[in-house]
Amino acid sequence: MFRVHPKTVSRWVSSGKLSAVRTLGGHRRYRASEVYALLDESGIGAPVDTIAP
């Protein structure tokens, strides 16, 4: 979706650019509203209108 390396997304979480919640299995979950806002403001990744909910 972002078209960046997963480490980059982890760095965004560390820097506060994006927030994440860890599942019991250790995976990260992101708020859709934050993801869409980041895609919109940064101009990276897939266009928001092409992403299925």
Coordinates of N, CA and C in Angstrom, one line a residue:
M1 N 0.8 -1.2 0.0 CA 0.0 0.0 0.0 C 0.9 1.3 0.0
F2 N 1.9 1.3 0.9 CA 2.7 2.5 0.9 C 3.8 2.5 -0.2
R3 N 4.1 1.3 -0.7 CA 5.2 1.1 -1.6 C 6.6 1.6 -1.1
V4 N 6.8 1.3 0.2 CA 8.0 1.5 0.9 C 8.4 0.2 1.6
H5 N 9.6 0.1 2.1 CA 10.1 -1.0 2.8 C 9.4 -1.1 4.2
P6 N 9.1 -2.3 4.7 CA 8.5 -2.4 6.0 C 9.2 -1.7 7.1
K7 N 10.6 -1.7 7.0 CA 11.4 -1.0 8.0 C 11.0 0.5 8.0
T8 N 10.7 1.1 6.9 CA 10.3 2.5 6.8 C 9.1 2.7 7.6
V9 N 8.1 1.8 7.5 CA 6.9 2.0 8.2 C 7.1 1.9 9.7
S10 N 8.0 1.0 10.1 CA 8.4 0.8 11.5 C 9.1 2.1 12.0
R11 N 9.9 2.7 11.2 CA 10.5 4.0 11.6 C 9.5 5.1 11.7
W12 N 8.5 5.1 10.9 CA 7.4 6.1 11.0 C 6.7 6.0 12.3
V13 N 6.5 4.7 12.8 CA 5.8 4.5 14.1 C 6.8 5.0 15.2
S14 N 8.0 4.7 15.1 CA 9.0 5.1 16.1 C 9.1 6.6 16.2
S15 N 9.0 7.3 15.1 CA 9.1 8.8 15.1 C 7.7 9.5 15.4
G16 N 6.7 8.7 15.5 CA 5.4 9.3 15.8 C 4.6 9.7 14.6
K17 N 5.1 9.5 13.4 CA 4.4 9.9 12.2 C 3.1 9.0 11.9
L18 N 3.1 7.8 12.5 CA 2.1 6.8 12.4 C 2.0 6.1 13.7
S19 N 0.8 5.8 14.2 CA 0.7 5.0 15.4 C 0.3 3.6 15.1
A20 N 0.7 2.7 15.9 CA 0.4 1.3 15.7 C 0.0 0.6 17.1
V21 N -0.8 -0.4 17.0 CA -1.1 -1.2 18.1 C -0.6 -2.6 17.9
R22 N 0.1 -3.2 18.8 CA 0.6 -4.6 18.7 C -0.5 -5.6 19.1
T23 N -0.6 -6.6 18.3 CA -1.5 -7.7 18.6 C -0.8 -8.7 19.5
L24 N -1.5 -9.6 20.1 CA -0.9 -10.6 20.9 C 0.2 -11.4 20.2
G25 N 0.0 -11.6 18.9 CA 1.0 -12.3 18.1 C 2.2 -11.5 17.6
G26 N 2.2 -10.2 18.0 CA 3.4 -9.3 17.7 C 3.2 -8.6 16.4
H27 N 2.1 -8.7 15.7 CA 1.9 -8.0 14.5 C 1.4 -6.5 14.8
R28 N 1.6 -5.6 13.9 CA 1.1 -4.3 14.1 C -0.1 -4.0 13.4
R29 N -1.0 -3.2 14.0 CA -2.3 -2.8 13.4 C -2.3 -1.3 13.3
Y30 N -2.7 -0.7 12.2 CA -2.7 0.7 12.0 C -4.1 1.2 11.8
R31 N -4.4 2.4 12.3 CA -5.8 3.0 12.0 C -5.9 3.4 10.6
A32 N -7.0 3.0 10.0 CA -7.2 3.3 8.5 C -7.1 4.8 8.3
S33 N -7.7 5.6 9.2 CA -7.8 7.0 9.0 C -6.3 7.6 8.9
E34 N -5.4 7.1 9.8 CA -4.1 7.6 9.8 C -3.3 7.2 8.5
V35 N -3.6 5.9 8.1 CA -2.9 5.4 6.9 C -3.4 6.3 5.7
Y36 N -4.7 6.5 5.5 CA -5.2 7.3 4.4 C -4.6 8.7 4.5
A37 N -4.6 9.3 5.7 CA -4.0 10.7 5.8 C -2.6 10.7 5.4
L38 N -1.8 9.7 5.8 CA -0.4 9.7 5.5 C -0.2 9.5 4.0
L39 N -1.0 8.7 3.4 CA -0.9 8.5 1.9 C -1.2 9.8 1.2
D40 N -2.3 10.5 1.7 CA -2.7 11.7 1.0 C -1.7 12.8 1.2
E41 N -1.1 13.0 2.4 CA -0.2 14.1 2.6 C 1.2 13.9 2.0
S42 N 1.6 12.6 1.9 CA 3.0 12.3 1.4 C 3.0 12.1 -0.1
G43 N 1.9 11.7 -0.7 CA 1.9 11.5 -2.1 C 2.6 10.2 -2.5
I44 N 2.9 9.3 -1.6 CA 3.5 8.0 -1.9 C 2.4 7.0 -1.8
G45 N 2.7 5.8 -2.4 CA 1.8 4.7 -2.3 C 0.7 4.8 -3.4
A46 N -0.3 3.9 -3.2 CA -1.4 3.8 -4.1 C -2.4 4.9 -3.9
P47 N -3.0 5.4 -4.9 CA -4.0 6.4 -4.8 C -5.1 5.9 -3.9
V48 N -5.6 6.7 -3.0 CA -6.6 6.3 -2.0 C -7.9 5.8 -2.6
D49 N -8.3 6.3 -3.8 CA -9.5 5.8 -4.4 C -9.4 4.4 -5.0
T50 N -8.2 3.9 -5.1 CA -8.0 2.5 -5.6 C -7.9 1.5 -4.5
I51 N -7.9 1.9 -3.3 CA -7.7 0.9 -2.1 C -9.1 0.4 -1.7
A52 N -9.3 -0.9 -1.6 CA -10.5 -1.4 -1.2 C -10.6 -1.4 0.4
P53 N -11.7 -1.0 0.9 CA -11.8 -1.0 2.4 C -11.7 -2.3 3.1

